[in-house]
XYZ file of C-alpha atoms in Angstrom:
718
model
C 0.000 0.000 0.000
C 1.363 3.375 -0.931
C 0.926 6.132 1.556
C 1.079 9.831 0.954
C 2.016 12.507 3.351
C 1.213 16.107 2.993
C 1.318 19.160 5.129
C 0.052 22.635 4.707
C 1.754 24.370 7.585
C 0.275 27.494 9.069
C 2.427 30.518 9.384
C 2.753 31.892 12.874
C 2.549 35.566 13.726
C 6.305 35.814 13.751
C 6.297 35.047 10.030
C 4.306 38.217 9.345
C 6.916 40.605 10.686
C 8.575 42.720 8.010
C 11.952 41.565 6.831
C 14.867 43.459 8.283
C 17.667 43.813 5.801
C 17.039 41.804 2.682
C 15.087 43.526 -0.067
C 15.608 40.854 -2.668
C 16.642 37.243 -2.608
C 17.949 35.722 -5.761
C 18.673 32.027 -5.999
C 21.833 30.876 -7.672
C 23.069 27.379 -8.238
C 26.694 27.241 -7.160
C 28.656 24.025 -6.846
C 25.545 21.912 -6.780
C 23.605 23.772 -4.098
C 21.382 26.808 -3.772
C 22.515 29.890 -1.917
C 20.918 33.202 -1.166
C 22.118 36.469 -2.653
C 21.175 39.600 -0.716
C 21.869 42.119 -3.461
C 19.639 45.137 -3.291
C 16.933 45.620 -5.843
C 14.307 48.215 -5.013
C 11.837 46.944 -7.562
C 11.078 43.543 -6.079
C 10.818 42.244 -2.544
C 10.964 38.465 -2.179
C 7.852 37.301 -0.440
C 6.126 40.674 -0.660
C 5.764 41.927 -4.232
C 6.767 39.045 -6.465
C 4.228 38.390 -9.205
C 2.044 35.402 -8.416
C 2.274 31.936 -9.861
C -0.554 32.296 -12.315
C -2.189 29.237 -13.821
C -0.188 26.086 -13.228
C -1.892 25.298 -9.950
C -5.647 25.383 -9.414
C -5.037 26.539 -5.859
C -3.540 29.858 -6.935
C -5.078 32.658 -8.880
C -3.410 35.685 -10.462
C -1.998 38.172 -8.025
C -2.913 41.812 -7.944
C -0.092 44.367 -8.034
C 1.735 44.655 -4.716
C -0.035 41.543 -3.442
C 1.952 39.177 -1.265
C 3.169 36.148 -3.138
C 2.018 33.693 -0.515
C 0.461 30.342 -1.206
C -0.444 27.909 1.493
C 0.612 24.474 0.385
C 4.010 22.946 0.671
C 5.411 19.433 0.703
C 7.938 17.752 2.957
C 9.221 14.246 3.568
C 7.842 10.818 4.474
C 6.258 8.941 1.628
C 5.733 12.319 0.228
C 5.098 14.486 3.322
C 4.659 18.203 3.184
C 5.288 21.227 5.323
C 5.817 24.933 5.017
C 9.242 25.341 6.499
C 10.736 28.574 7.648
C 14.408 29.247 7.163
C 16.337 32.421 7.830
C 17.704 34.415 4.959
C 21.367 34.855 4.378
C 22.267 31.311 5.337
C 24.053 29.047 2.926
C 23.586 25.915 5.008
C 20.017 25.153 4.095
C 20.766 24.465 0.427
C 17.392 25.896 -0.459
C 14.951 28.752 -0.658
C 14.571 30.451 2.688
C 11.873 32.501 4.343
C 12.757 36.148 4.921
C 13.905 36.829 8.484
C 11.119 37.243 10.973
C 12.862 38.501 14.056
C 14.513 36.856 16.996
C 11.785 34.260 17.467
C 12.207 32.751 14.022
C 11.706 29.010 13.595
C 14.619 26.685 14.189
C 16.358 24.999 11.274
C 18.558 21.958 10.827
C 22.315 22.477 10.931
C 22.690 20.403 7.780
C 20.852 18.038 5.487
C 22.688 15.110 7.086
C 21.333 16.034 10.512
C 17.772 16.003 9.170
C 18.247 12.660 7.421
C 19.815 11.082 10.513
C 16.955 12.399 12.640
C 14.300 10.995 10.293
C 16.114 7.676 9.894
C 16.595 7.470 13.655
C 12.912 8.233 14.168
C 11.777 5.685 11.585
C 14.286 2.985 12.539
C 13.416 2.041 16.095
C 12.732 -0.854 18.418
C 9.993 -2.110 16.093
C 12.584 -2.967 13.443
C 14.434 -5.249 15.860
C 11.614 -7.037 17.634
C 8.217 -6.072 16.174
C 9.030 -6.739 12.501
C 10.719 -10.145 13.045
C 7.892 -11.250 15.343
C 5.132 -10.200 12.939
C 7.012 -11.781 10.039
C 7.079 -15.031 11.992
C 3.569 -14.812 13.423
C 1.833 -13.805 10.213
C 3.678 -16.026 7.804
C 6.714 -14.509 7.028
C 0.520 8.801 5.124
C 1.904 9.808 7.705
C 0.880 13.243 7.390
C -0.644 15.933 9.480
C -3.266 17.862 7.505
C -3.532 21.234 9.159
C -6.063 23.890 8.972
C -5.564 25.300 5.504
C -6.447 22.157 3.536
C -9.934 22.486 4.949
C -11.108 24.147 8.161
C -13.271 21.088 8.754
C -10.247 18.748 8.843
C -8.192 20.644 11.404
C -8.845 17.930 13.997
C -6.601 15.472 12.152
C -3.492 17.295 13.326
C -4.709 17.280 16.927
C -5.467 13.555 16.671
C -1.915 12.872 15.497
C -0.520 14.772 18.472
C -2.728 12.812 20.894
C -1.600 9.485 19.406
C 2.032 10.587 19.692
C 1.453 11.493 23.343
C -0.146 8.115 24.126
C 2.615 6.194 22.365
C 5.347 8.250 24.077
C 3.902 7.234 27.458
C 4.531 3.524 27.061
C 7.418 3.698 24.581
C 9.689 5.174 27.232
C 8.842 2.205 29.450
C 10.689 -0.006 26.963
C 13.662 2.338 27.192
C 13.506 2.021 30.997
C 13.551 -1.781 30.718
C 16.572 -1.546 28.413
C 18.356 0.680 30.944
C 17.636 -1.826 33.724
C 19.019 -4.757 31.715
C 21.967 -2.646 30.564
C 22.988 -1.969 34.183
C 22.443 -5.617 35.161
C 24.752 -6.707 32.322
C 27.834 -5.402 34.157
C 27.697 -8.160 36.791
C 30.394 -10.822 36.791
C 27.709 -13.392 36.024
C 24.569 -12.410 34.178
C 21.670 -12.624 36.667
C 19.451 -14.390 34.134
C 21.955 -17.137 33.336
C 20.961 -19.430 36.240
C 17.972 -19.965 38.499
C 18.234 -18.263 41.890
C 18.106 -20.324 45.070
C 15.171 -20.453 47.443
C 16.277 -20.545 51.088
C 14.385 -22.331 53.851
C 14.225 -21.685 57.598
C 16.456 -24.653 58.417
C 19.268 -23.107 56.373
C 18.889 -25.376 53.375
C 18.197 -24.117 49.905
C 17.137 -25.331 46.498
C 16.665 -23.788 43.043
C 13.513 -21.686 42.741
C 10.738 -24.100 41.598
C 9.042 -21.454 39.434
C 12.325 -20.841 37.628
C 12.845 -24.546 37.040
C 9.332 -24.813 35.595
C 10.134 -22.068 33.072
C 13.701 -20.856 32.470
C 16.205 -18.465 34.105
C 15.542 -15.767 31.491
C 11.767 -16.008 31.886
C 11.997 -15.938 35.662
C 14.279 -12.905 35.650
C 11.990 -11.083 33.206
C 8.664 -11.787 34.877
C 9.695 -11.929 38.535
C 12.806 -9.776 38.954
C 12.217 -7.119 36.308
C 8.431 -6.823 36.091
C 7.540 -8.205 39.554
C 4.470 -9.371 37.684
C 1.089 -10.017 39.278
C -1.414 -12.714 38.397
C -3.616 -10.409 36.291
C -4.339 -6.784 35.445
C -6.794 -6.414 38.352
C -4.153 -7.011 41.047
C -1.280 -4.487 40.884
C 0.190 -5.919 44.125
C 3.588 -4.216 44.657
C 5.087 -0.976 43.349
C 8.172 -1.694 41.247
C 10.623 0.956 42.458
C 13.448 -0.326 40.227
C 11.486 0.258 37.030
C 10.085 3.511 38.441
C 13.646 4.780 38.964
C 14.615 3.644 35.459
C 11.590 5.512 34.080
C 12.606 8.726 35.839
C 16.141 8.424 34.447
C 14.792 7.682 30.954
C 12.555 10.764 30.966
C 15.399 12.951 32.257
C 17.621 11.708 29.418
C 14.899 12.387 26.847
C 14.401 15.912 28.179
C 18.136 16.669 28.243
C 18.422 15.580 24.611
C 15.400 17.700 23.581
C 15.900 20.741 25.810
C 17.082 22.905 22.913
C 14.811 21.337 20.315
C 16.515 20.149 17.158
C 19.638 22.072 18.158
C 20.284 19.464 20.867
C 18.517 16.367 19.531
C 20.129 17.014 16.138
C 23.532 16.441 17.737
C 22.485 13.308 19.607
C 21.187 11.541 16.479
C 24.703 11.374 15.062
C 25.298 8.668 17.671
C 21.836 7.200 18.235
C 21.069 6.778 14.518
C 24.399 5.198 13.550
C 25.412 3.104 16.576
C 22.610 0.508 16.107
C 23.902 -0.305 12.620
C 27.374 -0.953 14.008
C 25.946 -3.335 16.608
C 23.692 -5.063 14.060
C 26.696 -5.655 11.799
C 28.648 -7.149 14.720
C 25.711 -9.392 15.637
C 25.269 -10.326 11.976
C 28.788 -11.726 11.679
C 28.340 -13.463 15.027
C 24.949 -14.839 14.014
C 25.984 -16.343 10.670
C 28.620 -18.439 12.448
C 26.133 -19.971 14.906
C 24.736 -23.500 14.485
C 21.083 -23.426 13.499
C 21.387 -20.113 11.653
C 20.048 -21.595 8.408
C 17.004 -23.041 10.190
C 16.178 -19.623 11.622
C 16.468 -17.894 8.257
C 14.422 -20.612 6.554
C 11.714 -20.051 9.139
C 11.795 -16.292 8.502
C 11.472 -16.498 4.730
C 9.022 -19.418 4.469
C 5.530 -17.932 4.053
C 2.381 -19.403 5.549
C -0.147 -18.449 2.911
C -3.231 -19.382 4.931
C -2.563 -16.529 7.370
C -3.357 -13.991 4.640
C -7.064 -14.717 5.091
C -6.961 -13.341 8.641
C -7.830 -9.604 8.694
C -5.909 -9.110 11.953
C -2.755 -10.106 10.061
C -3.348 -7.209 7.671
C -4.084 -4.859 10.576
C -0.815 -5.786 12.275
C 1.118 -5.522 9.007
C -0.376 -2.111 8.259
C 0.243 -0.935 11.803
C 3.857 -2.110 11.568
C 4.343 0.119 8.522
C 2.837 3.063 10.385
C 4.896 2.434 13.504
C 8.082 1.725 11.610
C 7.964 4.769 9.340
C 6.260 7.002 11.888
C 3.286 7.593 9.615
C 0.326 9.622 10.912
C 2.184 10.441 14.137
C 3.210 13.968 13.235
C 6.871 13.503 14.186
C 8.092 13.509 10.595
C 5.988 16.594 9.957
C 7.606 18.312 12.922
C 11.095 17.410 11.683
C 10.259 18.427 8.118
C 8.940 21.819 9.166
C 12.536 22.879 9.832
C 13.587 22.254 6.205
C 14.003 24.767 3.366
C 10.894 25.248 1.264
C 12.325 23.531 -1.810
C 13.549 20.477 0.057
C 13.360 17.396 -2.163
C 10.708 15.555 -0.183
C 10.398 12.785 -2.769
C 14.065 11.831 -2.526
C 13.986 11.992 1.276
C 10.851 9.847 1.443
C 12.302 7.162 -0.816
C 15.631 7.166 1.033
C 14.083 6.923 4.506
C 11.621 4.232 3.363
C 14.318 2.115 1.718
C 16.613 2.538 4.725
C 13.813 1.468 7.031
C 12.936 -1.523 4.842
C 16.583 -2.580 4.618
C 16.995 -2.227 8.385
C 13.900 -4.333 9.068
C 15.123 -7.116 6.789
C 18.699 -6.909 8.074
C 17.528 -6.926 11.700
C 15.210 -9.829 10.865
C 18.157 -11.827 9.535
C 20.196 -11.043 12.652
C 17.348 -11.863 15.040
C 16.310 -15.085 13.312
C 19.875 -16.340 13.055
C 20.032 -16.031 16.851
C 16.526 -17.519 17.245
C 17.581 -20.434 15.025
C 20.636 -20.953 17.217
C 18.558 -20.880 20.408
C 15.943 -23.261 18.964
C 18.665 -25.651 17.790
C 20.308 -25.688 21.227
C 16.966 -26.448 22.912
C 16.145 -29.091 20.295
C 19.491 -30.855 20.646
C 19.267 -30.800 24.451
C 15.766 -32.249 24.185
C 17.084 -35.078 21.985
C 19.854 -35.857 24.475
C 17.409 -35.961 27.402
C 14.917 -38.020 25.398
C 17.490 -40.587 24.295
C 18.896 -40.805 27.816
C 15.427 -41.598 29.179
C 14.752 -44.205 26.470
C 18.127 -45.857 27.008
C 17.318 -46.122 30.699
C 14.126 -47.974 29.781
C 15.058 -50.089 26.750
C 18.788 -50.420 27.328
C 20.061 -49.744 23.795
C 18.981 -47.554 20.855
C 18.531 -50.659 18.690
C 15.793 -51.839 21.058
C 13.792 -48.601 20.784
C 10.285 -49.363 19.467
C 9.154 -47.750 16.221
C 6.364 -46.023 18.113
C 6.973 -44.797 21.645
C 4.199 -46.042 23.971
C 2.142 -43.294 25.591
C 2.914 -42.213 29.142
C 1.409 -44.523 31.784
C 1.649 -47.654 29.642
C 2.707 -50.755 31.599
C 5.777 -52.306 29.981
C 6.902 -55.886 30.668
C 10.575 -56.784 30.338
C 12.308 -60.103 30.896
C 15.517 -59.641 32.846
C 18.569 -61.873 33.000
C 16.980 -64.071 35.647
C 14.060 -64.820 33.308
C 11.765 -62.882 35.602
C 9.444 -60.158 34.377
C 10.020 -56.520 35.307
C 7.102 -54.138 35.074
C 7.873 -50.519 34.181
C 5.368 -47.726 33.819
C 6.226 -45.669 30.753
C 7.224 -42.135 31.822
C 6.457 -38.936 29.929
C 8.805 -38.742 26.969
C 9.374 -35.207 25.650
C 8.531 -34.519 22.022
C 11.457 -32.835 20.312
C 10.368 -30.654 17.409
C 12.644 -27.989 15.947
C 9.789 -26.331 14.070
C 7.794 -26.042 17.288
C 10.730 -24.362 19.007
C 10.964 -21.850 16.166
C 7.214 -21.199 16.273
C 7.282 -20.625 20.026
C 9.719 -17.730 19.828
C 8.486 -14.943 22.054
C 6.964 -11.757 20.664
C 7.550 -8.093 21.297
C 9.393 -7.416 24.513
C 9.760 -11.129 25.171
C 11.836 -11.461 22.013
C 14.460 -9.084 23.398
C 14.296 -9.850 27.100
C 13.721 -13.625 27.000
C 14.733 -15.238 23.711
C 17.699 -13.006 22.884
C 19.056 -13.023 26.433
C 18.787 -16.809 26.511
C 20.819 -16.991 23.306
C 23.376 -14.492 24.640
C 23.890 -16.788 27.652
C 25.424 -19.311 25.234
C 27.909 -16.811 23.778
C 31.489 -16.671 25.049
C 31.891 -13.369 26.890
C 28.144 -13.083 27.419
C 28.463 -9.842 29.433
C 30.027 -8.021 26.471
C 27.285 -9.122 24.089
C 24.590 -8.224 26.604
C 25.976 -4.708 27.153
C 26.232 -4.210 23.399
C 22.724 -5.497 22.719
C 20.879 -3.436 25.319
C 22.878 -0.321 24.515
C 21.734 -0.776 20.912
C 18.105 -1.126 22.028
C 18.449 2.010 24.149
C 19.770 4.097 21.244
C 17.114 2.684 18.910
C 14.405 3.632 21.347
C 15.544 7.065 22.417
C 15.897 8.624 18.961
C 12.449 7.312 18.010
C 11.195 8.880 21.225
C 12.635 12.231 20.080
C 10.458 12.177 16.967
C 7.361 10.966 18.791
C 7.602 13.661 21.462
C 8.587 16.329 18.930
C 5.242 15.711 17.226
C 3.527 16.658 20.492
C 5.714 19.657 21.357
C 5.646 21.192 17.871
C 1.862 20.813 17.646
C 1.369 22.642 20.957
C 3.798 25.396 19.952
C 2.235 25.906 16.513
C -1.289 25.935 17.959
C -0.127 28.560 20.485
C -1.795 26.860 23.416
C 0.816 28.399 25.715
C 2.134 31.386 23.727
C 4.170 32.868 26.585
C 5.871 29.612 27.573
C 9.397 29.005 26.303
C 9.787 25.823 24.305
C 12.331 24.252 26.665
C 9.986 24.831 29.618
C 7.069 23.396 27.650
C 9.157 20.333 26.739
C 10.103 19.861 30.385
C 6.479 20.139 31.492
C 5.384 17.536 28.931
C 8.173 15.160 29.992
C 7.211 15.626 33.656
C 3.536 14.880 32.972
C 4.476 11.833 30.889
C 6.831 10.615 33.622
C 4.099 10.834 36.255
C 1.520 9.052 34.082
C 4.025 6.360 33.053
C 4.242 5.233 36.691
C 1.127 3.240 35.775
C 3.579 0.816 34.128
C 5.760 0.504 37.264
C 3.810 -1.993 39.356
C 2.902 -5.666 39.258
C 0.185 -5.217 36.642
C 2.164 -2.572 34.750
C 3.207 -4.926 31.965
C -0.456 -5.767 31.318
C -1.295 -2.056 31.119
C 1.672 -1.718 28.757
C 0.200 -4.394 26.466
C -3.136 -2.564 26.514
C -1.496 0.689 25.396
C 0.679 -1.085 22.837
C -2.275 -2.877 21.253
C -4.841 -0.086 21.183
C -3.288 3.384 21.496
C -1.825 3.214 17.999
C -3.344 0.503 15.812
C -6.845 1.752 15.072
C -6.249 5.497 15.637
C -3.314 5.591 13.205
C -5.295 3.911 10.427
C -8.282 6.186 11.024
C -6.099 9.315 10.999
C -4.279 8.259 7.837
C -7.578 7.418 6.136
C -8.956 10.905 6.760
C -5.645 12.452 5.716
C -5.903 10.674 2.365
C -9.511 11.799 2.015
C -8.630 15.362 2.995
C -5.807 15.742 0.505
C -7.226 13.720 -2.386
C -10.886 14.730 -2.232
C -11.138 17.952 -0.235
C -7.951 19.786 -1.106
C -7.740 18.250 -4.561
C -5.295 15.779 -6.062
C -4.319 17.998 -8.985
C -3.711 20.921 -6.663
C -1.530 18.761 -4.446
C 0.428 17.451 -7.448
C 1.068 21.073 -8.461
C 2.460 21.808 -5.008
C 4.822 18.835 -5.126
C 6.025 19.971 -8.541
C 6.697 23.447 -7.159
C 8.875 22.047 -4.391
C 10.758 19.303 -6.213
C 10.549 20.324 -9.864
C 9.008 16.946 -10.734
C 5.360 16.022 -10.941
C 4.224 12.787 -9.238
C 3.288 10.017 -11.658
C -0.043 8.288 -12.120
C 0.962 5.457 -9.780
C 1.231 7.791 -6.782
C -1.933 9.666 -7.698
C -3.947 6.448 -8.011
C -2.596 5.178 -4.694
C -3.378 8.444 -2.892
C -6.885 8.778 -4.248
C -8.127 5.196 -4.471
C -5.891 2.334 -3.335
C -4.636 3.632 0.022
C -8.025 4.818 1.364
C -9.704 1.614 0.164
C -7.038 -0.617 1.722
C -7.126 1.214 5.057
C -10.915 1.205 5.203
C -11.061 -2.512 4.381
C -8.487 -3.380 7.054
C -10.286 -1.252 9.636
C -13.728 -2.746 9.034
C -12.476 -6.337 8.827
C -10.383 -5.947 11.986
C -13.267 -4.449 13.948
C -15.493 -7.346 12.901
C -12.796 -9.891 13.780
C -12.209 -8.452 17.260
C -15.936 -8.164 17.985
C -16.528 -11.772 16.928
C -13.416 -13.348 18.443
C -12.929 -11.068 21.436
C -9.692 -9.557 22.718
C -7.460 -10.541 25.611
C -3.948 -10.580 27.018
C -1.395 -13.114 28.247
C -0.937 -13.520 32.019
C 1.954 -15.216 33.808
C 1.034 -18.406 35.687
C 3.763 -19.054 38.305
C 2.999 -22.704 39.082
C 3.096 -23.583 35.371
C 5.994 -21.343 34.414
C 4.111 -20.210 31.323
C 1.487 -17.743 30.131
C -2.213 -18.181 29.469
C -4.800 -15.965 27.826
C -7.379 -13.963 29.760
C -10.095 -11.607 28.588
C -9.831 -7.904 29.331
C -11.942 -6.848 32.332
C -14.730 -4.314 31.873
C -12.721 -1.352 33.149
C -9.906 -2.198 30.735
C -12.372 -2.287 27.827
C -13.587 1.153 28.897
C -9.976 2.390 28.953
C -9.423 0.942 25.471
C -12.504 2.760 24.228
C -11.275 6.021 25.808
C -7.793 5.646 24.267
C -9.211 5.217 20.774
C -11.905 7.846 21.203
C -9.545 10.443 22.707
C -7.354 10.126 19.624
C -9.935 10.210 16.833
C -12.745 12.260 18.396
C -10.949 15.473 17.431
C -11.574 14.805 13.739
C -15.386 15.097 13.860
C -15.300 17.520 16.828
C -13.351 20.230 15.001
C -15.549 19.820 11.922
C -18.744 20.138 13.997
C -17.496 23.177 15.907
C -16.458 24.804 12.639
C -19.879 24.076 11.163
C -21.431 25.803 14.172
C -19.152 28.784 13.672
C -16.966 28.048 16.702
C -13.392 27.708 15.378
C -11.137 25.790 17.767
C -8.011 26.569 15.772
C -7.046 30.184 15.095
C -7.228 30.839 11.352
C -6.379 34.525 11.098
C -2.801 34.074 9.932
C -1.274 33.534 6.534
C 0.874 30.733 5.249
C 4.154 31.492 3.542
C 5.034 29.859 0.237
C 7.214 31.484 -2.477
C 5.359 30.052 -5.464
C 6.768 32.423 -8.068
C 10.369 31.876 -7.001
C 9.924 28.118 -7.067
C 8.264 28.305 -10.469
C 11.111 30.397 -11.854
C 13.857 28.300 -10.309
C 12.524 24.936 -11.526
C 11.372 26.335 -14.883
C 7.846 25.048 -14.335
C 5.267 25.567 -17.063
C 1.501 25.132 -16.602
C 0.586 21.450 -16.526
C -1.687 20.206 -19.276
C -4.159 17.664 -17.984
C -3.740 14.341 -19.769
C -6.535 12.118 -20.997
C -5.623 9.529 -18.349
C -5.924 12.128 -15.580
C -9.308 13.242 -16.876
C -10.517 9.661 -16.960
C -9.062 8.469 -13.647
C -9.539 11.578 -11.513
C -12.597 13.190 -13.105
C -10.810 16.473 -13.824
C -13.240 18.865 -15.468
C -12.580 21.480 -18.123
C -12.310 24.265 -15.542
C -9.623 22.364 -13.623
C -11.815 21.149 -10.776
C -12.054 17.485 -9.831
C -14.958 15.144 -9.405
C -15.892 12.805 -6.565
C -16.286 15.355 -3.764
C -13.376 17.505 -4.934
C -13.519 21.331 -4.875
C -15.759 22.710 -7.588
C -13.891 25.992 -8.044
C -11.866 26.394 -11.233
C -8.588 28.045 -11.948
C -10.074 31.488 -12.405
C -12.993 31.226 -10.006
C -13.181 33.799 -7.265
C -12.933 32.306 -3.814
C -13.533 34.292 -0.681
C -11.006 32.146 1.136
C -8.247 32.631 -1.441
C -7.106 36.157 -1.902
C -3.956 37.084 -3.776
C -2.375 33.724 -3.099
C -3.127 33.778 0.627
C -5.281 31.028 2.073
C -7.006 32.069 5.260
């Protein structure tokens, strides 16, 4: 499924201040990049008196003399995401067209293109690539865009919904980072604490291995009992987990310190957090390909189970993985992209980030499944040794093994050397199945904290590999957390909810609130609450948000108009494939997945896995009523803004301030790229119902190129 991503960013009041010292900006191409020339020319002021971009975009009409050359739509990056960035004039670092200076409170900008790309790659490539993608690939058989106010006043709630989803995800995502910190610290012990079962001491001074640990495994016991201090179900929190609570506080402090100066600080951190995981993955790759059982793990990864494709939940999880992995519909990529120059090549960035993310998922999958194959092989071979040892004790020699092993409890009669008959009751003989061991690989957090740690126990120098692994998970998580939280902070700043609050103070307040709320994950039932958030705070809301974003851009704003805007920014017009995907395929696919998944969950029910101590395993339980109410609130709190803003607007009660103009140098972009008015092709007329006056069918705007529109005046959308 192809996803689009578009943004029409609103210009804040600081953008309306008169420019200070530059009367004319003239773009030159020097040594492969654009720079700004501040030569004086009294006849033309960039951004104030440039003639308008006349007829190549249906969203722009001819400008009157002395009219501002502002147009509202702009495109940025993430499977073609868009934004209206603001860059200061006079800089040669942006490699693009910059907004005239707007005073001391001008918008931040990236130090370099590399910083932006590392930030977006770091945001897109996260923990999901290492554990969520391999798990879903095994389990299921082998646009992110914020549409702000100017696309349509009735769709302004989509941006708020994205910010709410980002906030909900940030709450539990940092819990994973806290778990990684806890394991990272524990890895510095002389003997890894999850390598052996702890002893249980009795009053008489004797001791024995913990029975619960022997029923499961040392890694499972350490995860469920030592780390999570898990309770029997979500209704019984039992004890407060101060160790995880402390790790959460440290994690939130680290996130705030890295974001305190916005992209000026987080942009420096991503040089490490976005590159270090690749170094570790490469090291683990060369270690993994030398392990026994590697080929079995990779065969399991790449062998499809076609029957799973009939399950709609499989498609929901696959679609959600794309959204989580690329950061689609969260708003984080929009926030990052809003600091780019206006003519940033969003298409190239989107393709590069998507391919990097896809490569990382596959590469991480190979690394993970080579280790899983090794772990499964070790368990399988140990099972065979134990099984053969038991059979030899019964039958005496492998040649005397029966073709079919009698079931447990069968009375066996043997004649001994004295010609007397010995009766033996057949014990339980374990079934050794390599495929079953591969299928039983843990999911999600269990993949990292149970399966991978169990495999690391078998490595020489296990402490080194453990430190390396959990440091990699920490860096993967924290740079994704930057993007997720940036989507919240930037939305609040741009909506001017707290206009007098400095951004670093606002960021600190948000981190503090998130830290307090995230204590809900730091008790015995915290891991169950975590699963609830992980399953429902993102899945359905993200698909719903993206669906309405596609509808808003393709049917309300207009596909041809949007294609014109992309051409203005990049110099290239999107092909029919992208247009068809944006208008028809993507909305249809998302709607189908949503409806089918809702029906599946309603019919089959929804539950979670609880830890059963006496069995040393998990079993499924249904969500209690209060948890179902919380699930409903999580989904509703995210998507309710979409109809709410539209209803309030219909009643004449605007929630979002719409009295400011957007900045977009259409004429300069047209001149620089040499763009000529686009002639509608026969295929476009047929596929997209484009009429003679330039308007589009199927609920698209009815206004033509030369129609007067009260909301469009001299290139300014209000």
